[in-house]
Coordinates of C-alpha atoms in Angstrom, one line a residue:
X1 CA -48.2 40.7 104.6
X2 CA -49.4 43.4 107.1
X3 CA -46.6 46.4 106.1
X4 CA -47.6 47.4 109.6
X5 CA -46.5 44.5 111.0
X6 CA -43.4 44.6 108.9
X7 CA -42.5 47.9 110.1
X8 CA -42.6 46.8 114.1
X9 CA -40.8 44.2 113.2
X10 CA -37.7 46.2 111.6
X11 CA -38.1 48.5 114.5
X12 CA -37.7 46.4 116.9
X13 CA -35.0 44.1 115.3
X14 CA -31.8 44.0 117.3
X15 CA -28.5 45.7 116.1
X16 CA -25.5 43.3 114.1
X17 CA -22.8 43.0 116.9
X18 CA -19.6 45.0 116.0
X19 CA -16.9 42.3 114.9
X20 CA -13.0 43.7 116.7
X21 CA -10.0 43.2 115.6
X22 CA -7.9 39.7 115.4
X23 CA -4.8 39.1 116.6
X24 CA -3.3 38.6 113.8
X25 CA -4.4 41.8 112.5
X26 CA -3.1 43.4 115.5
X27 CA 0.2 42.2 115.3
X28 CA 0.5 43.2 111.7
X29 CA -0.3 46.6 112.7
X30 CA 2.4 46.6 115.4
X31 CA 4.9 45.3 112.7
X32 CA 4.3 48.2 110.3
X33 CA 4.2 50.7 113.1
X34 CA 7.4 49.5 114.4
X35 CA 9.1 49.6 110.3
X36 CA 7.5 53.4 110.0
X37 CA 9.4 54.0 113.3
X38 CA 12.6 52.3 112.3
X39 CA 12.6 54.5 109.1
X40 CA 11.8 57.6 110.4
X41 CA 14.4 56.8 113.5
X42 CA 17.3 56.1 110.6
X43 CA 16.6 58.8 108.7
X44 CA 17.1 61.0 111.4
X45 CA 20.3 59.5 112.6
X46 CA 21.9 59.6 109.1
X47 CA 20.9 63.2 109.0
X48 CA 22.6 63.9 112.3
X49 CA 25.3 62.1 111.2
X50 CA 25.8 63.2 107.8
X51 CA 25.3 67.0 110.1
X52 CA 28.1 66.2 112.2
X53 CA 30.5 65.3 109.4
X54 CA 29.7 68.6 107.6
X55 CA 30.3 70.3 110.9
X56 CA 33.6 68.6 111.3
X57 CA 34.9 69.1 107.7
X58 CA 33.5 72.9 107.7
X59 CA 36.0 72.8 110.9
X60 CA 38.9 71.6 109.6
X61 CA 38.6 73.8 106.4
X62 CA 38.1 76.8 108.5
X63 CA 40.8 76.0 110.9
X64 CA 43.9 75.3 108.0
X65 CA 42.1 78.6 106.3
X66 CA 43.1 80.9 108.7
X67 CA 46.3 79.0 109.7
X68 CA 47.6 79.3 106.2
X69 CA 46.3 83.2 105.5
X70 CA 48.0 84.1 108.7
X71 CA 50.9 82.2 108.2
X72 CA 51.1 83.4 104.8
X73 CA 51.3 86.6 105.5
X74 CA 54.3 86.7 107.7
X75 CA 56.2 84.7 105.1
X76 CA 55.6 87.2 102.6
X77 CA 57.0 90.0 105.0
X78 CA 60.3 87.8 105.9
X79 CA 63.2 89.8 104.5
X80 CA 61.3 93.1 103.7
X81 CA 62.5 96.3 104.2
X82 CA 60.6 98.5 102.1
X83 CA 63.3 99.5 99.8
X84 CA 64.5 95.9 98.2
X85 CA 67.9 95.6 100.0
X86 CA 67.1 93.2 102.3
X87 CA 71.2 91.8 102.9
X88 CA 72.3 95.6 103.0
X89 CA 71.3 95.6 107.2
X90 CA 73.1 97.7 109.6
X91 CA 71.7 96.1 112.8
X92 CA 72.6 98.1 115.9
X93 CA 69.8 95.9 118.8
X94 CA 71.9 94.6 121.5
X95 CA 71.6 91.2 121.0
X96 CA 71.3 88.9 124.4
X97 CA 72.3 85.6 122.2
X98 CA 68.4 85.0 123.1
X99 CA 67.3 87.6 121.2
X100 CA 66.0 85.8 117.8
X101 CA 64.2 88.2 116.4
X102 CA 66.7 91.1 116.9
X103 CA 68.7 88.8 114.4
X104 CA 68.8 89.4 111.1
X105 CA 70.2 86.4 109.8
X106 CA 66.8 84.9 111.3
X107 CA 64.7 86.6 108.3
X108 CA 63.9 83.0 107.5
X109 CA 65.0 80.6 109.5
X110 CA 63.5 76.8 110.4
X111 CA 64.2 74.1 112.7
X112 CA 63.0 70.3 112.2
X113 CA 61.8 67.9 114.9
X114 CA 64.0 67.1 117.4
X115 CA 65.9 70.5 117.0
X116 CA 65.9 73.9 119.6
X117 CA 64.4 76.5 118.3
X118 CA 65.8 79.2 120.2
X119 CA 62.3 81.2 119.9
X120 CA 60.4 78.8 122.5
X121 CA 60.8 76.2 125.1
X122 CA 60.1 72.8 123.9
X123 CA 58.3 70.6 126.4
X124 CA 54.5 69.7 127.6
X125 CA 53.7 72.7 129.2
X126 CA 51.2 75.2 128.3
X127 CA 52.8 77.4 125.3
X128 CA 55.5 74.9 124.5
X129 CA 56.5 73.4 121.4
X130 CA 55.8 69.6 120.4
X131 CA 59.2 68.1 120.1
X132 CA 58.2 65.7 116.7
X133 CA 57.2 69.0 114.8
X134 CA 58.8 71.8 112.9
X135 CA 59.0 75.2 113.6
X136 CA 60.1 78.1 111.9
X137 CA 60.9 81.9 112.6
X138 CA 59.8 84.7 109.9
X139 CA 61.1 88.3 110.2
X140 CA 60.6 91.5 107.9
X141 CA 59.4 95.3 108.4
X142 CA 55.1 95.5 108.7
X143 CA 53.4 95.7 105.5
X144 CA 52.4 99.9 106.7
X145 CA 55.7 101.7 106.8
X146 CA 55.7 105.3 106.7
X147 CA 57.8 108.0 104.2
X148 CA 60.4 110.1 105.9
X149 CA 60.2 113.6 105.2
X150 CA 63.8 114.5 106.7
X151 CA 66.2 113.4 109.0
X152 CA 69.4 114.1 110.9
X153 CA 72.0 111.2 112.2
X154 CA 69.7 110.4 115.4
X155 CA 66.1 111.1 114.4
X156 CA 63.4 111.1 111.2
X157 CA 61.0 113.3 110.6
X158 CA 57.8 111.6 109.1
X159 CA 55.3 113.2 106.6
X160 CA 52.3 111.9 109.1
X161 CA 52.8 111.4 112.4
X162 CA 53.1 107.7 113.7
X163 CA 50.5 107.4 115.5
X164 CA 50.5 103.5 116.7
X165 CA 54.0 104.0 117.7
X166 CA 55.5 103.7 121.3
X167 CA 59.3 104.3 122.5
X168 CA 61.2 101.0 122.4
X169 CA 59.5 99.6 119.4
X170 CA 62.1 98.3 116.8
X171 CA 62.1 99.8 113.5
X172 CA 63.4 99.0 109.6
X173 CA 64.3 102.3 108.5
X174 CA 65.9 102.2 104.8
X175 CA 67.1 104.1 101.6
X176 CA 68.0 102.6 98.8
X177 CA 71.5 102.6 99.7
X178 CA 70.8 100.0 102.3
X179 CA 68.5 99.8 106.0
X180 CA 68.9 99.9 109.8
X181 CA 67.3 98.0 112.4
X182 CA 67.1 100.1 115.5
X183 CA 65.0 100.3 118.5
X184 CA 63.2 103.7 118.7
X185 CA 63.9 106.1 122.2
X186 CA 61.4 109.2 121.8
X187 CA 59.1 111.0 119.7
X188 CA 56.2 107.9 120.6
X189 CA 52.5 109.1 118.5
X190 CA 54.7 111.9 116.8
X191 CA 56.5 113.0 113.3
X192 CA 59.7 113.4 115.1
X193 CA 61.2 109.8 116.0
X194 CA 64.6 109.6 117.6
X195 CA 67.1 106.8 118.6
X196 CA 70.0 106.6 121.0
X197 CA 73.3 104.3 122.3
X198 CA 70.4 103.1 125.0
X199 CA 67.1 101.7 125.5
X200 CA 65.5 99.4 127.9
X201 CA 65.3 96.0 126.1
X202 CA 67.5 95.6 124.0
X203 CA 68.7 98.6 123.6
X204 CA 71.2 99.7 121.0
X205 CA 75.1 99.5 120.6
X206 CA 75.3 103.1 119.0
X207 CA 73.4 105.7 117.4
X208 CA 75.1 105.8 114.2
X209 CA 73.6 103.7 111.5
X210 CA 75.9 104.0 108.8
X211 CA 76.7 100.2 106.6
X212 CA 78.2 97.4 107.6
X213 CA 77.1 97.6 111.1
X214 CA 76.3 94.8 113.4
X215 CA 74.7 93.7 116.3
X216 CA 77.6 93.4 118.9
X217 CA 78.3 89.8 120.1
X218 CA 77.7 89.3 123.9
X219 CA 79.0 89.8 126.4
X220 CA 80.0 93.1 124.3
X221 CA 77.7 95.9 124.4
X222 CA 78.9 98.6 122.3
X223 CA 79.6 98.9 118.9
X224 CA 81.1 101.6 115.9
X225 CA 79.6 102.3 112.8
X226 CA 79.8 105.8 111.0
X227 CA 77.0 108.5 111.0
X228 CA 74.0 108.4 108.1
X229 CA 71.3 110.3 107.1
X230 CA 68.5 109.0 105.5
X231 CA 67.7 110.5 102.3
X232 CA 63.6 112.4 101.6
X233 CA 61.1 109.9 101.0
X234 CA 62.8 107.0 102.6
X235 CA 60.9 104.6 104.9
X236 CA 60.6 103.8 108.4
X237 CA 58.0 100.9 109.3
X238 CA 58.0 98.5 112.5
X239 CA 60.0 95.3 112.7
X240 CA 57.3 92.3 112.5
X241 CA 58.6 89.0 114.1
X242 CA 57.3 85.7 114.3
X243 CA 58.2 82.5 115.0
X244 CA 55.0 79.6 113.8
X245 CA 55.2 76.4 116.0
X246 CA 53.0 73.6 117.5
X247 CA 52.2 74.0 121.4
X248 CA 50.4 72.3 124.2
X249 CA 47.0 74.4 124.6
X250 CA 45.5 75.2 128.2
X251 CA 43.0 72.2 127.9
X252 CA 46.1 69.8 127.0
X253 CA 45.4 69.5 123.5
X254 CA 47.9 70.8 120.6
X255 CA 47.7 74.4 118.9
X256 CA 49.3 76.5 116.3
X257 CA 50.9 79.2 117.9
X258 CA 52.8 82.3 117.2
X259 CA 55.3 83.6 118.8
X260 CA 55.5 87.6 118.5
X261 CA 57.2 90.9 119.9
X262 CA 54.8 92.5 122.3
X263 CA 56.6 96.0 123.3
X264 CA 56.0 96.6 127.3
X265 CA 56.8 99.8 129.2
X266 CA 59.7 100.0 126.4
X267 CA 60.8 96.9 126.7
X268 CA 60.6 94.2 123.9
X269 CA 59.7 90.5 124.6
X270 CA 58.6 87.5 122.5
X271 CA 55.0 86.4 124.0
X272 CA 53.0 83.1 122.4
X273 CA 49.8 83.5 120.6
X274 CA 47.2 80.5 119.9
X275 CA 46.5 80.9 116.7
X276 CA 44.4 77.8 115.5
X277 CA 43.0 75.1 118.1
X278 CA 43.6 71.4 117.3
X279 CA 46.4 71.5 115.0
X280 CA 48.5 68.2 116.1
X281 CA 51.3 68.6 113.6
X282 CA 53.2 71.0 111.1
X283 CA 55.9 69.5 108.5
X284 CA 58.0 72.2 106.7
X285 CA 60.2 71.9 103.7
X286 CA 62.1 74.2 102.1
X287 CA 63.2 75.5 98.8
X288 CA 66.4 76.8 97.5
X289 CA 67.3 79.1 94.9
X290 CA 68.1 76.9 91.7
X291 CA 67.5 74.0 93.8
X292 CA 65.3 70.9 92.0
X293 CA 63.9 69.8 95.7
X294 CA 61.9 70.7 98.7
X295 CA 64.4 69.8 101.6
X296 CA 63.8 69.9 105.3
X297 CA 65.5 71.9 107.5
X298 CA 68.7 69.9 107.9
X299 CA 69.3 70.2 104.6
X300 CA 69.1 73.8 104.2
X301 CA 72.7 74.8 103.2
X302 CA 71.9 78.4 103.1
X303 CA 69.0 80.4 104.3
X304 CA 69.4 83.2 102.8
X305 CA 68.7 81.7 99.3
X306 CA 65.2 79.8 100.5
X307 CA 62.5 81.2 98.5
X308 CA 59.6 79.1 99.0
X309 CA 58.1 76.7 102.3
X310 CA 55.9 73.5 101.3
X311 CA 54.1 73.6 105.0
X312 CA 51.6 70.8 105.8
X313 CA 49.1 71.1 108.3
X314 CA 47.6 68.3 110.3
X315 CA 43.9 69.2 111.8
X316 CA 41.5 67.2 114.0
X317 CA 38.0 68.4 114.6
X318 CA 36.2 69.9 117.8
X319 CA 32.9 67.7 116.6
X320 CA 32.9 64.1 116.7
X321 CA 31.8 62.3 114.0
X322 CA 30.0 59.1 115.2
X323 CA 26.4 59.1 117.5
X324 CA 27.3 57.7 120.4
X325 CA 30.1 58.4 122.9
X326 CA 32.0 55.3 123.1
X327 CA 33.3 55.5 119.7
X328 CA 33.4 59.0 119.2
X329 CA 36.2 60.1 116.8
X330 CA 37.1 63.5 115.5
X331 CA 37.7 63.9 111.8
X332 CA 41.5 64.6 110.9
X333 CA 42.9 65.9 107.7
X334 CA 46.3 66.6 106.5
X335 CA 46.7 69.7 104.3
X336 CA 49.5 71.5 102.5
X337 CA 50.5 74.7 100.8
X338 CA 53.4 76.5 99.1
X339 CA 54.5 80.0 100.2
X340 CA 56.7 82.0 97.8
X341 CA 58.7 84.0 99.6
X342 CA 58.0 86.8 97.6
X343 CA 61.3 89.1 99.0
X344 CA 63.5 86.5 97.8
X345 CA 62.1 85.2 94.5
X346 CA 64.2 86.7 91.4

């Protein structure tokens, strides 16, 4: 053969037609395509679910964190002083009958569902307290009290002036032969603090603070009590006040809140604080001294031997734990603590 010929031959040869694809290959290309996409499409909605639940749970953990440090602290002030003689009280605040917290006997004091708690209106306002829960009212001297360097029957001289300090404030001063609860009249961001038979809200029945003394019933006004001086080195710290309840929050859902003294021109006056959003319940028990139980509140037969609280928290969270909308649910957990009450444990 002619290789000449050979090569115009291979030259001129047509091309092999290009063969496409089948159907059925097509269709088995779909099918994977639409697996790798159903994969990748449940991977990511377990991940944003799994996301969500962490969100809701860090939340919740968060939320009855600061609920319990808070209320913790407040608990471990009730019945302080500063100088260990927390029944030894010579209480000279006018008392309203409203008044709670210029009320001793309220160091600790707590009220089950269903009961008044004189501290806040119950109802479904804004600030009000959930009738089905518990509440309970905590009262002590602030943990920063300052040493007295002398004093006279109406005033104390501090070693550092008290700076944060206004007229009408109510102070713990004590010795250790016992302490006063009295609402300051002069001396506001000084050394020199003084106290007088008046005082815009509440005001006090007399200027001598001398033990027993008591808060005059009302309608009285006045009271007697015989003149003391407070020895060196006692202490004089601000009354701290608080009363721990569920409310109705501004967007209609349920908060812890704390009721406190807020001091105004001279004038004292419990105002709400929300503490904690979505906190729907708190449950309280109580322990006596000697006692084998936790009790509720109606079975409290004396409050001034209770020495620890078994408080349980209930928390729902802001994030919602399910994909879609419809049957989006928020993740709720119940969680309790003990308080000692360290002033009262022996």
């Amino acid at each position: 053969m002619n290789p000449s010929s050979t090569h115009i031959k291979a030259q001129g040869a047509l091309p092999s037609r290009q063969r496409g694809m089948t159907l059925v290959e097509l269709m088995v290309a779909m099918l994977l395509g639409l697996v790798v996409t159903g994969v990748a499409v449940s991977v990511f909605l377990a991940s944003r679910s799994s996301f969500k639940t962490n969100m809701a749970i860090g939340e919740v953990q968060d939320g009855s964190r600061i609920a319990f440090e808070l209320l913790t602290r407040d608990a471990r002030q009730a019945s302080l002083t500063g100088c260990g003689n927390g029944t030894f009280i010579a209480n000279v605040l006018k008392n309203s009958g409203t008044d709670w917290w210029a009320n001793w006997g309220n160091a600790v004091r707590g009220y089950e569902a269903g009961s008044t708690d004189p501290a806040v209106t119950t109802g479904t306002a804004t600030g009000n307290r959930l009738a089905a829960t518990d509440s309970v009212q905590l009262i002590g001297s602030e943990s920063a009290g300052l040493s007295i360097q002398n004093a006279t029957a109406a005033s104390v001289t501090l070693w550092s002036a008290a700076t944060d300090w206004k007229s009408g404030d109510a102070l713990l001063i004590c010795d250790p032969d016992h302490a006063a609860l009295v609402q300051l009249g002069g001396g506001e961001g000084t050394a020199t603090l003084t106290w007088a038979a008046t005082g815009a809200n509440p005001g006090n029945c007399t200027a001598d603070l001398g033990f027993p003394t008591a808060a005059p019933v009302p309608p009285a006004t006045a009271c007697t009590a015989e003149a003391y001086t407070f020895r060196t080195n006692a202490q004089a710290s601000r009354l701290n006040a608080a009363d721990w309840y569920i409310g109705t929050n501004p967007t209609g859902g349920q908060s812890l809140y704390r009721m406190t003294l807020s001091n105004s021109g001279g004038s004292l006056a419990a105002t709400a604080q929300e503490i904690v959003r979505n906190v729907t319940d708190m449950q309280i028990l109580y322990h006596q001294s000697n006692a084998a139980n936790y009790v509720d509140a109606k079975s409290v037969t004396n409050w001034n031997e209770v020495d620890a609280m078994q408080v349980t928290l209930t928390l729902a969270s802001t994030t919602k734990q399910t994909v879609t909308d419809s049957n989006a649910k928020s993740l709720n957990r119940t969680v309790t603590t003990v308080i000692a009450l360290r002033n009262r444990v022996s």
